[in-house]
XYZ file of C-alpha atoms in Angstrom:
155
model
C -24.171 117.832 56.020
C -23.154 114.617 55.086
C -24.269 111.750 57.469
C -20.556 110.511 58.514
C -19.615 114.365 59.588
C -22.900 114.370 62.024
C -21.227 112.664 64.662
C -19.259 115.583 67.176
C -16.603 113.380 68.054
C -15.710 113.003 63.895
C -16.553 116.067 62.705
C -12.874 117.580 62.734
C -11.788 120.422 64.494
C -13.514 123.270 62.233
C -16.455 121.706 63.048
C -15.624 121.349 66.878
C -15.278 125.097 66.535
C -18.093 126.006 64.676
C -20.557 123.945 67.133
C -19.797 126.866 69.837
C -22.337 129.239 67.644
C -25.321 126.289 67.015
C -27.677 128.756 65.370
C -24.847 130.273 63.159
C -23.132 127.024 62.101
C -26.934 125.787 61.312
C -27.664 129.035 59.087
C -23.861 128.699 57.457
C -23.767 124.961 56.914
C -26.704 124.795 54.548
C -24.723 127.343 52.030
C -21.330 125.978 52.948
C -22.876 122.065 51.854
C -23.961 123.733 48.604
C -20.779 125.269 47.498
C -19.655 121.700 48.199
C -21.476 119.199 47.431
C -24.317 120.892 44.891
C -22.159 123.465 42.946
C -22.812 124.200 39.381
C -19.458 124.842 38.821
C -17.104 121.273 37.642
C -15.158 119.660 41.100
C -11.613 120.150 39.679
C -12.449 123.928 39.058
C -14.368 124.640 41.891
C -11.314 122.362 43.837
C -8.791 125.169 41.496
C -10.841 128.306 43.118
C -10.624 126.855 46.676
C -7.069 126.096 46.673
C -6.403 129.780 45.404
C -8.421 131.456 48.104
C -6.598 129.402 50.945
C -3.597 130.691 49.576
C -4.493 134.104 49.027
C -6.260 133.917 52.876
C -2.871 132.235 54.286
C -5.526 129.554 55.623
C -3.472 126.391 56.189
C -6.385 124.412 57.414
C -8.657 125.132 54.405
C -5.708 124.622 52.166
C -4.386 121.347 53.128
C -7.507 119.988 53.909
C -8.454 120.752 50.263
C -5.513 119.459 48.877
C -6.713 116.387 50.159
C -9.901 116.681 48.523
C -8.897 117.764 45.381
C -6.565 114.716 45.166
C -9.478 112.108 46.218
C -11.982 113.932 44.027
C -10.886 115.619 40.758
C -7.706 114.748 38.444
C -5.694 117.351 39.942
C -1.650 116.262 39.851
C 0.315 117.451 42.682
C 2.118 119.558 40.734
C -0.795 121.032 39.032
C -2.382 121.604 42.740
C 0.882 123.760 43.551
C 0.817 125.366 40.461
C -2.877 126.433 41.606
C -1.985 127.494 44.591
C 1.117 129.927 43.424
C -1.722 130.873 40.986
C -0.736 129.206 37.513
C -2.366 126.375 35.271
C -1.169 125.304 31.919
C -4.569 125.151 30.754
C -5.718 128.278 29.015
C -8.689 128.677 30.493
C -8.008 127.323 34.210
C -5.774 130.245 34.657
C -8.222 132.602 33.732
C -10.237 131.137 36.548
C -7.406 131.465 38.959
C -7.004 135.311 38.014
C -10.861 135.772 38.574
C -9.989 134.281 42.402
C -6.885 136.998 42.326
C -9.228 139.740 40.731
C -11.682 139.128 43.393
C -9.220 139.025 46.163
C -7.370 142.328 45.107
C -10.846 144.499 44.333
C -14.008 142.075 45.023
C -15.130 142.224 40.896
C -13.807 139.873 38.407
C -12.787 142.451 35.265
C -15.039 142.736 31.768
C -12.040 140.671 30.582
C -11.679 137.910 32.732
C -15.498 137.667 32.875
C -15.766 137.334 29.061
C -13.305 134.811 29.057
C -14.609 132.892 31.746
C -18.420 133.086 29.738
C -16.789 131.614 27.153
C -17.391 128.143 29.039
C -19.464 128.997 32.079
C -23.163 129.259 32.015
C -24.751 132.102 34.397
C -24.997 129.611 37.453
C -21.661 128.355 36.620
C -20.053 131.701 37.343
C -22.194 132.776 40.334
C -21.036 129.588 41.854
C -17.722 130.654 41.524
C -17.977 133.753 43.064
C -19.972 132.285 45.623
C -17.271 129.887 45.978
C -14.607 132.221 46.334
C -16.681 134.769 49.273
C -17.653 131.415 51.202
C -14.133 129.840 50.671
C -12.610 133.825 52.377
C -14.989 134.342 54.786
C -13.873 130.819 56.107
C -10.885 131.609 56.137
C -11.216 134.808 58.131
C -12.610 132.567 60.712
C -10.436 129.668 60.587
C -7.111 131.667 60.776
C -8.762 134.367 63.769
C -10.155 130.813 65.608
C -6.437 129.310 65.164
C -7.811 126.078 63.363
C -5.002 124.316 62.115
C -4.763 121.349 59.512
C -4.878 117.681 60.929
C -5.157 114.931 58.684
C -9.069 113.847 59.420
C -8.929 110.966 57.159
């Protein structure tokens, strides 16, 4: 966890949440900070997949708060973050990323096409990332939307 979200009274209200399970938030943190902060995949793709899942989960609080990240961190435009979000991209191969979030949304498997496509650029670690990604980025939403956490600006 990065050192300036170890203090309680900072950590945001997911956090403030989370801290009511210690042992589970422990156990979860250490994958969540790897999708994060050590992912194979590139931050404005893996910023593309999280914004997509939101969406798809209805999860206002992981949405927004990664709107804000994707706009500090990656090149993202505005418009090309609501474009993500309705599931489009102009770039070729950036949609084919968002339909692998759709794919695994609708039936949990990314198709032989997609996956080909996707291969095309993305090494082995590359794509389990994204999957990984796109299961950590849901089942957070499942739990932020049942817990009620709702979006406020942190920053």
């Amino acid at each position: 966890m990065p050192r300036d979200m170890r203090n309680p009274e900072r950590a945001g209200v997911a956090m403030a949440t989370l801290v009511n399970h210690p042992e589970l938030t422990k156990a979860f943190l250490g994958f969540s900070v790897h999708l994060l902060f050590r992912s194979t995949l590139p931050p404005r793709l893996r910023e593309l997949a999280i914004l997509r899942t939101a969406h798809l989960h209805e999860c206002e609080y992981e949405r927004e708060h990664h709107k804000v990240i994707a706009t500090a961190e990656t090149d993202l435009t505005a418009d090309e973050i609501s474009a993500a979000l309705d599931g489009k991209s102009d770039d070729p191969f950036e949609s084919t990323l968002l339909e692998a979030v759709d794919e695994l949304h609708e039936s949990s498997r990314i198709s032989e096409r997609t996956w080909t496509a996707l291969s095309a650029r993305l090494d082995t670690k590359q794509l389990m990332d994204l999957i990984f990604t796109v299961g950590g980025y849901s089942l957070m939403a499942m739990a932020y939307n049942t817990f009620g956490i709702e979006f406020e600006d942190e920053r």
